[in-house]
CSV table of C-alpha atoms in Angstrom, one decimal:
chain,number,residue,atom,x,y,z
A,1,MET,CA,156.2,81.4,131.6
A,2,ASN,CA,154.2,84.3,131.7
A,3,THR,CA,157.0,86.1,129.9
A,4,SER,CA,157.6,83.5,127.3
A,5,PHE,CA,153.8,83.7,126.2
A,6,LEU,CA,154.1,87.1,126.3
A,7,ARG,CA,157.4,86.8,123.9
A,8,ASN,CA,156.1,84.7,121.8
A,9,THR,CA,152.7,86.4,121.3
A,10,LEU,CA,154.8,89.6,120.4
A,11,LEU,CA,156.8,87.4,117.9
A,12,ALA,CA,153.9,86.0,116.3
A,13,PHE,CA,152.2,89.5,115.8
A,14,LEU,CA,155.2,90.9,114.5
A,15,TYR,CA,155.9,88.0,112.0
A,16,LEU,CA,152.3,88.4,110.9
A,17,ALA,CA,152.9,92.2,110.5
A,18,LEU,CA,156.0,91.7,108.8
A,19,ALA,CA,154.5,88.9,106.3
A,20,SER,CA,151.5,92.0,105.8
A,21,PHE,CA,153.9,94.6,105.3
A,22,GLY,CA,156.1,92.8,102.7
A,23,VAL,CA,153.0,91.6,101.0
A,24,ILE,CA,151.9,95.1,100.6
A,25,ILE,CA,155.1,96.3,99.4
A,26,ILE,CA,155.3,93.5,96.6
A,27,PHE,CA,151.7,94.2,95.4
A,28,LEU,CA,151.2,97.9,96.1
A,29,PRO,CA,152.8,99.0,92.4
A,30,THR,CA,151.0,96.3,90.9
A,31,ALA,CA,147.5,97.8,92.2
A,32,PHE,CA,148.9,101.1,90.9
A,33,ILE,CA,149.6,100.0,87.2
A,34,SER,CA,146.2,99.9,85.6
A,35,ALA,CA,145.6,103.6,86.9
A,36,LEU,CA,149.3,104.2,85.5
A,37,THR,CA,148.4,102.7,82.2
A,38,SER,CA,144.9,104.4,81.7
A,39,ASP,CA,145.5,107.7,83.4
A,40,PHE,CA,149.2,108.3,83.8
A,41,SER,CA,150.3,111.6,85.8
A,42,PHE,CA,153.2,112.4,87.4
A,43,LEU,CA,151.3,113.0,90.4
A,44,MET,CA,150.0,109.3,90.7
A,45,LEU,CA,153.9,108.0,90.3
A,46,VAL,CA,154.9,110.4,93.3
A,47,ASN,CA,152.0,109.0,95.0
A,48,LEU,CA,152.9,105.2,94.6
A,49,PHE,CA,156.6,106.0,95.6
A,50,PHE,CA,156.0,107.8,98.8
A,51,ASN,CA,153.1,105.3,99.5
A,52,THR,CA,155.9,102.2,99.1
A,53,TRP,CA,158.3,104.0,100.9
A,54,TYR,CA,155.9,104.8,104.0
A,55,ILE,CA,154.9,101.1,104.2
A,56,PHE,CA,159.0,100.0,103.7
A,57,ASN,CA,159.8,102.3,106.4
A,58,TYR,CA,157.3,100.4,108.9
A,59,PHE,CA,158.7,97.0,107.2
A,60,ILE,CA,162.1,98.2,108.5
A,61,VAL,CA,160.7,99.1,111.9
A,62,ILE,CA,159.4,95.4,112.4
A,63,ARG,CA,162.6,93.7,111.0
A,64,LYS,CA,164.7,96.0,113.7
A,65,LEU,CA,162.3,95.1,116.4
A,66,LEU,CA,162.6,91.5,115.5
A,67,ALA,CA,166.3,91.6,115.6
A,68,MET,CA,166.1,93.2,118.9
A,69,ILE,CA,164.1,90.4,120.7
A,70,LYS,CA,166.8,87.9,119.3
A,71,THR,CA,169.0,89.6,121.5
A,72,THR,CA,167.3,89.2,124.3
A,73,ASN,CA,168.4,85.8,125.0
A,74,THR,CA,172.2,86.6,125.5
A,75,THR,CA,171.8,90.7,126.3
A,76,PRO,CA,170.1,93.5,124.9
A,77,PHE,CA,172.9,95.8,125.7
A,78,ILE,CA,174.8,95.9,122.2
A,79,PHE,CA,175.8,98.5,119.9
A,80,ASP,CA,173.7,96.8,117.2
A,81,ASN,CA,170.5,97.7,119.1
A,82,VAL,CA,171.3,101.2,119.5
A,83,LYS,CA,171.8,101.4,115.8
A,84,ASN,CA,168.7,99.5,115.6
A,85,PHE,CA,166.9,102.2,117.8
A,86,LYS,CA,168.4,105.0,115.8
A,87,THR,CA,167.2,103.5,112.7
A,88,MET,CA,163.6,102.8,113.9
A,89,GLY,CA,163.5,106.4,115.1
A,90,TYR,CA,164.9,107.7,111.6
A,91,CYS,CA,162.1,105.5,109.9
A,92,LEU,CA,159.1,106.8,112.2
A,93,PHE,CA,160.4,110.5,111.8
A,94,ILE,CA,160.0,110.1,108.1
A,95,ASN,CA,156.5,108.5,108.3
A,96,SER,CA,155.8,111.5,110.7
A,97,ALA,CA,156.9,113.8,107.7
A,98,PHE,CA,154.8,111.8,105.2
A,99,GLU,CA,151.7,111.9,107.8
A,100,LEU,CA,152.3,115.8,107.8
A,101,ILE,CA,152.2,116.2,103.8
A,102,ILE,CA,149.2,113.8,103.8
A,103,GLY,CA,147.3,115.5,106.5
A,104,TYR,CA,147.8,119.1,104.7
A,105,LYS,CA,147.0,117.4,101.3
A,106,GLY,CA,144.2,115.5,101.9
A,107,SER,CA,142.7,115.9,105.3
A,108,GLN,CA,139.4,117.1,104.0
A,109,ASN,CA,138.6,114.1,102.5
A,110,ILE,CA,139.7,111.9,105.5
A,111,GLY,CA,136.4,111.6,108.3
A,112,ASN,CA,139.4,111.3,111.2
A,113,ILE,CA,140.1,113.2,114.0
A,114,GLN,CA,141.9,116.6,113.2
A,115,ILE,CA,144.3,118.7,115.6
A,116,LEU,CA,144.5,122.4,114.7
A,117,ALA,CA,142.7,122.1,111.7
A,118,SER,CA,142.6,124.8,108.8
A,119,ASN,CA,141.1,125.0,105.6
A,120,ASN,CA,144.8,123.8,104.2
A,121,GLY,CA,144.6,120.8,106.7
A,122,ALA,CA,145.1,119.5,110.1
A,123,ILE,CA,147.8,117.4,112.4
A,124,THR,CA,146.6,114.1,112.7
A,125,PRO,CA,146.8,111.5,115.6
A,126,THR,CA,148.9,109.2,113.5
A,127,MET,CA,151.4,112.2,112.7
A,128,ILE,CA,151.8,112.6,116.8
A,129,ILE,CA,152.0,109.2,117.1
A,130,CYS,CA,154.8,108.3,114.6
A,131,PHE,CA,156.8,111.9,116.0
A,132,VAL,CA,156.6,110.8,119.7
A,133,SER,CA,157.7,107.0,118.7
A,134,ALA,CA,160.9,108.5,116.9
A,135,LEU,CA,161.5,110.6,119.7
A,136,MET,CA,161.3,107.5,122.2
A,137,CYS,CA,163.4,105.4,119.8
A,138,PHE,CA,166.1,107.8,120.0
A,139,VAL,CA,165.9,108.4,123.9
A,140,ILE,CA,166.1,105.0,124.3
A,141,ALA,CA,169.0,104.5,121.8
A,142,GLU,CA,170.8,107.2,124.1
A,143,ILE,CA,169.9,105.3,127.4
A,144,PHE,CA,171.2,102.1,125.8
A,145,TYR,CA,174.3,103.6,124.8
A,146,LYS,CA,175.0,105.2,127.8
A,147,ALA,CA,174.2,101.6,129.8
A,148,ILE,CA,176.7,100.0,127.6
A,149,LYS,CA,179.5,102.2,128.0
A,150,ILE,CA,178.4,101.9,132.0
A,151,LYS,CA,178.7,98.0,131.5
A,152,GLU,CA,182.2,98.2,129.6
A,153,ASP,CA,183.6,100.4,132.7
A,154,ASN,CA,182.4,98.1,135.2
A,155,ASP,CA,183.7,95.1,133.1
A,156,LEU,CA,187.2,96.6,133.5
A,157,THR,CA,187.1,97.1,137.3
A,158,ILE,CA,188.2,94.5,139.6
């Protein structure tokens, strides 16, 4: 019962986050429309593109997590989950690169924790979390791949 409660709580949280990111992806461009029409600049258009891509990457990560949770009913050790972990790793790595750009572009205006700060910017904890999470996804994908290979070898033996 305890594991089903935790699983259902996690699913509820992930579906809520998925819906939230979906709404943000849909309405983020509309928030910039009035600013684009009154004071159009190429930098603002680039900012809109990167913010949408940043949020869309988290949307993809949550979708992949939900897909992997569904496979736990049968067996989680399938090649689709290896692909899902790698996709999540790439998305999180891209987001850590976005955090690096944001951290060095606008860290003077942000009142958060800064690591290795200089006059040009700083490394932020969010950047480090995204980068470490991306690395963990790649490591877990490799572990799943090896587990699948070992399982296939064991299935062939009598």
